[in-house]
Every structure is written in structure tokens, then in C-alpha cells.
mmCIF file with all atom_site columns, C-alpha atoms in Angstrom:
data_model
loop_
_atom_site.group_PDB
_atom_site.id
_atom_site.type_symbol
_atom_site.label_atom_id
_atom_site.label_alt_id
_atom_site.label_comp_id
_atom_site.label_asym_id
_atom_site.label_entity_id
_atom_site.label_seq_id
_atom_site.pdbx_PDB_ins_code
_atom_site.Cartn_x
_atom_site.Cartn_y
_atom_site.Cartn_z
_atom_site.occupancy
_atom_site.B_iso_or_equiv
_atom_site.pdbx_formal_charge
_atom_site.auth_seq_id
_atom_site.auth_comp_id
_atom_site.auth_asym_id
_atom_site.auth_atom_id
_atom_site.pdbx_PDB_model_num
ATOM 1   C CA . UNK A 1 1   ? 12.704 5.382   13.001 1.00 0.00 ? 29  UNK A CA 1
ATOM 2   C CA . UNK A 1 2   ? 10.385 2.178   13.565 1.00 0.00 ? 30  UNK A CA 1
ATOM 3   C CA . UNK A 1 3   ? 7.281  2.362   15.652 1.00 0.00 ? 31  UNK A CA 1
ATOM 4   C CA . UNK A 1 4   ? 6.171  -1.095  17.250 1.00 0.00 ? 32  UNK A CA 1
ATOM 5   C CA . UNK A 1 5   ? 2.721  -1.210  18.416 1.00 0.00 ? 33  UNK A CA 1
ATOM 6   C CA . UNK A 1 6   ? 0.327  -3.969  19.661 1.00 0.00 ? 34  UNK A CA 1
ATOM 7   C CA . UNK A 1 7   ? -2.610 -5.044  17.323 1.00 0.00 ? 35  UNK A CA 1
ATOM 8   C CA . UNK A 1 8   ? -5.203 -4.131  19.871 1.00 0.00 ? 36  UNK A CA 1
ATOM 9   C CA . UNK A 1 9   ? -5.496 -0.320  20.575 1.00 0.00 ? 37  UNK A CA 1
ATOM 10  C CA . UNK A 1 10  ? -4.649 0.401   24.277 1.00 0.00 ? 38  UNK A CA 1
ATOM 11  C CA . UNK A 1 11  ? -3.472 3.544   25.984 1.00 0.00 ? 39  UNK A CA 1
ATOM 12  C CA . UNK A 1 12  ? -1.634 2.091   28.846 1.00 0.00 ? 40  UNK A CA 1
ATOM 13  C CA . UNK A 1 13  ? 1.143  -0.417  28.925 1.00 0.00 ? 41  UNK A CA 1
ATOM 14  C CA . UNK A 1 14  ? -0.558 -2.049  32.077 1.00 0.00 ? 42  UNK A CA 1
ATOM 15  C CA . UNK A 1 15  ? -3.596 -2.817  29.846 1.00 0.00 ? 43  UNK A CA 1
ATOM 16  C CA . UNK A 1 16  ? -1.873 -5.236  27.681 1.00 0.00 ? 44  UNK A CA 1
ATOM 17  C CA . UNK A 1 17  ? -2.449 -8.948  28.302 1.00 0.00 ? 45  UNK A CA 1
ATOM 18  C CA . UNK A 1 18  ? 0.800  -10.900 28.980 1.00 0.00 ? 46  UNK A CA 1
ATOM 19  C CA . UNK A 1 19  ? 0.660  -12.313 25.428 1.00 0.00 ? 47  UNK A CA 1
ATOM 20  C CA . UNK A 1 20  ? 0.541  -8.719  23.988 1.00 0.00 ? 48  UNK A CA 1
ATOM 21  C CA . UNK A 1 21  ? 3.214  -7.517  26.187 1.00 0.00 ? 49  UNK A CA 1
ATOM 22  C CA . UNK A 1 22  ? 5.456  -10.403 25.031 1.00 0.00 ? 50  UNK A CA 1
ATOM 23  C CA . UNK A 1 23  ? 4.693  -9.762  21.355 1.00 0.00 ? 51  UNK A CA 1
ATOM 24  C CA . UNK A 1 24  ? 5.207  -6.078  21.613 1.00 0.00 ? 52  UNK A CA 1
ATOM 25  C CA . UNK A 1 25  ? 8.831  -6.443  23.342 1.00 0.00 ? 53  UNK A CA 1
ATOM 26  C CA . UNK A 1 26  ? 9.489  -9.190  20.752 1.00 0.00 ? 54  UNK A CA 1
ATOM 27  C CA . UNK A 1 27  ? 8.623  -6.686  17.921 1.00 0.00 ? 55  UNK A CA 1
ATOM 28  C CA . UNK A 1 28  ? 10.857 -4.273  19.591 1.00 0.00 ? 56  UNK A CA 1
ATOM 29  C CA . UNK A 1 29  ? 13.841 -6.770  19.655 1.00 0.00 ? 57  UNK A CA 1
ATOM 30  C CA . UNK A 1 30  ? 13.181 -7.584  15.990 1.00 0.00 ? 58  UNK A CA 1
ATOM 31  C CA . UNK A 1 31  ? 13.061 -3.918  15.006 1.00 0.00 ? 59  UNK A CA 1
ATOM 32  C CA . UNK A 1 32  ? 16.324 -2.992  16.883 1.00 0.00 ? 60  UNK A CA 1
ATOM 33  C CA . UNK A 1 33  ? 17.936 -6.218  15.055 1.00 0.00 ? 61  UNK A CA 1
ATOM 34  C CA . UNK A 1 34  ? 16.897 -5.021  11.765 1.00 0.00 ? 62  UNK A CA 1
ATOM 35  C CA . UNK A 1 35  ? 17.889 -1.341  12.323 1.00 0.00 ? 63  UNK A CA 1
ATOM 36  C CA . UNK A 1 36  ? 21.330 -2.409  13.537 1.00 0.00 ? 64  UNK A CA 1
ATOM 37  C CA . UNK A 1 37  ? 21.803 -4.753  10.483 1.00 0.00 ? 65  UNK A CA 1
ATOM 38  C CA . UNK A 1 38  ? 20.529 -2.237  8.021  1.00 0.00 ? 66  UNK A CA 1
ATOM 39  C CA . UNK A 1 39  ? 22.022 1.154   9.284  1.00 0.00 ? 67  UNK A CA 1
ATOM 40  C CA . UNK A 1 40  ? 24.868 0.111   11.643 1.00 0.00 ? 68  UNK A CA 1
ATOM 41  C CA . UNK A 1 41  ? 24.160 3.103   14.029 1.00 0.00 ? 69  UNK A CA 1
ATOM 42  C CA . UNK A 1 42  ? 26.268 3.655   17.110 1.00 0.00 ? 70  UNK A CA 1
ATOM 43  C CA . UNK A 1 43  ? 23.088 3.071   19.246 1.00 0.00 ? 71  UNK A CA 1
ATOM 44  C CA . UNK A 1 44  ? 19.325 3.075   19.365 1.00 0.00 ? 72  UNK A CA 1
ATOM 45  C CA . UNK A 1 45  ? 16.888 4.725   21.355 1.00 0.00 ? 73  UNK A CA 1
ATOM 46  C CA . UNK A 1 46  ? 13.955 2.662   22.493 1.00 0.00 ? 74  UNK A CA 1
ATOM 47  C CA . UNK A 1 47  ? 11.312 4.559   24.192 1.00 0.00 ? 75  UNK A CA 1
ATOM 48  C CA . UNK A 1 48  ? 7.507  4.882   25.035 1.00 0.00 ? 76  UNK A CA 1
ATOM 49  C CA . UNK A 1 49  ? 5.440  8.002   25.693 1.00 0.00 ? 77  UNK A CA 1
ATOM 50  C CA . UNK A 1 50  ? 2.518  7.022   27.899 1.00 0.00 ? 78  UNK A CA 1
ATOM 51  C CA . UNK A 1 51  ? -0.289 9.682   27.926 1.00 0.00 ? 79  UNK A CA 1
ATOM 52  C CA . UNK A 1 52  ? -0.603 12.964  26.371 1.00 0.00 ? 80  UNK A CA 1
ATOM 53  C CA . UNK A 1 53  ? 1.432  14.597  29.107 1.00 0.00 ? 81  UNK A CA 1
ATOM 54  C CA . UNK A 1 54  ? 4.297  12.604  28.393 1.00 0.00 ? 82  UNK A CA 1
ATOM 55  C CA . UNK A 1 55  ? 4.314  13.400  24.838 1.00 0.00 ? 83  UNK A CA 1
ATOM 56  C CA . UNK A 1 56  ? 2.158  10.598  23.406 1.00 0.00 ? 84  UNK A CA 1
ATOM 57  C CA . UNK A 1 57  ? 1.407  11.650  19.841 1.00 0.00 ? 85  UNK A CA 1
ATOM 58  C CA . UNK A 1 58  ? -1.315 8.916   19.759 1.00 0.00 ? 86  UNK A CA 1
ATOM 59  C CA . UNK A 1 59  ? -2.519 8.802   23.253 1.00 0.00 ? 87  UNK A CA 1
ATOM 60  C CA . UNK A 1 60  ? -5.077 6.033   22.694 1.00 0.00 ? 88  UNK A CA 1
ATOM 61  C CA . UNK A 1 61  ? -2.738 3.665   21.096 1.00 0.00 ? 89  UNK A CA 1
ATOM 62  C CA . UNK A 1 62  ? 0.581  2.806   22.821 1.00 0.00 ? 90  UNK A CA 1
ATOM 63  C CA . UNK A 1 63  ? 3.587  2.408   20.619 1.00 0.00 ? 91  UNK A CA 1
ATOM 64  C CA . UNK A 1 64  ? 7.317  1.850   21.084 1.00 0.00 ? 92  UNK A CA 1
ATOM 65  C CA . UNK A 1 65  ? 9.803  4.074   19.123 1.00 0.00 ? 93  UNK A CA 1
ATOM 66  C CA . UNK A 1 66  ? 12.976 2.446   17.902 1.00 0.00 ? 94  UNK A CA 1
ATOM 67  C CA . UNK A 1 67  ? 15.314 5.189   16.605 1.00 0.00 ? 95  UNK A CA 1
ATOM 68  C CA . UNK A 1 68  ? 18.957 4.621   15.178 1.00 0.00 ? 96  UNK A CA 1
ATOM 69  C CA . UNK A 1 69  ? 21.570 7.182   16.472 1.00 0.00 ? 97  UNK A CA 1
ATOM 70  C CA . UNK A 1 70  ? 25.172 7.922   15.537 1.00 0.00 ? 98  UNK A CA 1
ATOM 71  C CA . UNK A 1 71  ? 27.827 9.628   17.248 1.00 0.00 ? 99  UNK A CA 1
ATOM 72  C CA . UNK A 1 72  ? 27.478 13.343  16.975 1.00 0.00 ? 100 UNK A CA 1
ATOM 73  C CA . UNK A 1 73  ? 23.852 13.447  17.586 1.00 0.00 ? 101 UNK A CA 1
ATOM 74  C CA . UNK A 1 74  ? 23.669 15.529  20.499 1.00 0.00 ? 102 UNK A CA 1
ATOM 75  C CA . UNK A 1 75  ? 20.012 15.230  21.851 1.00 0.00 ? 103 UNK A CA 1
ATOM 76  C CA . UNK A 1 76  ? 16.860 13.099  21.176 1.00 0.00 ? 104 UNK A CA 1
ATOM 77  C CA . UNK A 1 77  ? 15.469 16.208  19.477 1.00 0.00 ? 105 UNK A CA 1
ATOM 78  C CA . UNK A 1 78  ? 17.724 15.947  16.594 1.00 0.00 ? 106 UNK A CA 1
ATOM 79  C CA . UNK A 1 79  ? 15.779 12.856  15.383 1.00 0.00 ? 107 UNK A CA 1
ATOM 80  C CA . UNK A 1 80  ? 12.238 13.982  16.552 1.00 0.00 ? 108 UNK A CA 1
ATOM 81  C CA . UNK A 1 81  ? 12.816 17.518  14.968 1.00 0.00 ? 109 UNK A CA 1
ATOM 82  C CA . UNK A 1 82  ? 14.287 15.939  11.741 1.00 0.00 ? 110 UNK A CA 1
ATOM 83  C CA . UNK A 1 83  ? 17.407 18.196  12.143 1.00 0.00 ? 111 UNK A CA 1
ATOM 84  C CA . UNK A 1 84  ? 19.688 15.137  11.066 1.00 0.00 ? 112 UNK A CA 1
ATOM 85  C CA . UNK A 1 85  ? 18.128 12.995  8.398  1.00 0.00 ? 113 UNK A CA 1
ATOM 86  C CA . UNK A 1 86  ? 19.320 10.138  6.189  1.00 0.00 ? 114 UNK A CA 1
ATOM 87  C CA . UNK A 1 87  ? 18.196 10.998  2.700  1.00 0.00 ? 115 UNK A CA 1
ATOM 88  C CA . UNK A 1 88  ? 16.321 7.823   1.702  1.00 0.00 ? 116 UNK A CA 1
ATOM 89  C CA . UNK A 1 89  ? 12.829 7.213   0.365  1.00 0.00 ? 117 UNK A CA 1
ATOM 90  C CA . UNK A 1 90  ? 10.349 5.160   2.394  1.00 0.00 ? 118 UNK A CA 1
ATOM 91  C CA . UNK A 1 91  ? 10.546 2.496   -0.150 1.00 0.00 ? 119 UNK A CA 1
ATOM 92  C CA . UNK A 1 92  ? 14.154 2.228   0.144  1.00 0.00 ? 120 UNK A CA 1
ATOM 93  C CA . UNK A 1 93  ? 14.078 2.256   4.101  1.00 0.00 ? 121 UNK A CA 1
ATOM 94  C CA . UNK A 1 94  ? 11.331 -0.625  3.875  1.00 0.00 ? 122 UNK A CA 1
ATOM 95  C CA . UNK A 1 95  ? 13.566 -2.701  1.483  1.00 0.00 ? 123 UNK A CA 1
ATOM 96  C CA . UNK A 1 96  ? 16.509 -2.121  3.656  1.00 0.00 ? 124 UNK A CA 1
ATOM 97  C CA . UNK A 1 97  ? 14.931 -2.913  6.947  1.00 0.00 ? 125 UNK A CA 1
ATOM 98  C CA . UNK A 1 98  ? 13.062 -5.939  5.397  1.00 0.00 ? 126 UNK A CA 1
ATOM 99  C CA . UNK A 1 99  ? 16.231 -7.361  4.123  1.00 0.00 ? 127 UNK A CA 1
ATOM 100 C CA . UNK A 1 100 ? 17.742 -7.283  7.618  1.00 0.00 ? 128 UNK A CA 1
ATOM 101 C CA . UNK A 1 101 ? 14.513 -8.235  9.540  1.00 0.00 ? 129 UNK A CA 1
ATOM 102 C CA . UNK A 1 102 ? 15.249 -11.635 11.378 1.00 0.00 ? 130 UNK A CA 1
ATOM 103 C CA . UNK A 1 103 ? 11.836 -13.000 10.908 1.00 0.00 ? 131 UNK A CA 1
ATOM 104 C CA . UNK A 1 104 ? 10.203 -14.231 7.754  1.00 0.00 ? 132 UNK A CA 1
ATOM 105 C CA . UNK A 1 105 ? 6.860  -12.703 8.685  1.00 0.00 ? 133 UNK A CA 1
ATOM 106 C CA . UNK A 1 106 ? 7.251  -9.736  6.482  1.00 0.00 ? 134 UNK A CA 1
#
């Protein structure tokens, strides 16, 4: 599960400048590329919760969720509720994703 967020804290997608918007979606593209290379999932959920009523856990800073999914996952809640997990340390996840990140910015 990777969160991609703009450098500037904004609560609404429409508050981003064109450059921030472009950078955000480029970050999403890079994150999905790394997830696909590192974990070979059957699919990837990409989503944004805008506002507290929509489930935003950090309502003052918009962010995009990129979550690997495999056949047999039945709902989005299996990933959110950590019902199905890959036993891996954060350090291992970082190293695996970094190895597959298509940019040299890391």
C-alpha cells in the first residue's frame, strides 16, 4: 500500500495547481509501476477519499492510495482491515519497491 501525496498540504483535488496535479498523477504512475514490478499483483486499486464524509483519514492533506490486489481478495475492506497481509517488514517493502521504482529519484 503506497500513499502518493503532493508536497503542499491541500484538502481538495481542485485546489492543486496544474503542476501539482501533474506531479501527483506521475507519482501514482510510478507507484503502480513499482508495485507491479515488486509484487506481481493481479490488479491495483488506485483511489482518493476526498473529505471526512468520504472516508479521508487525513482530511487536510489529499493523498492517493495505490494498493496491490490478488485474485481471491473479495472486497476493498480486506486490504484496509488488514485481513489479508503479506508478511514483510517495512524495510523489506521499501527495498523491494525501490528496486522496482522506474525513477532514480529515490
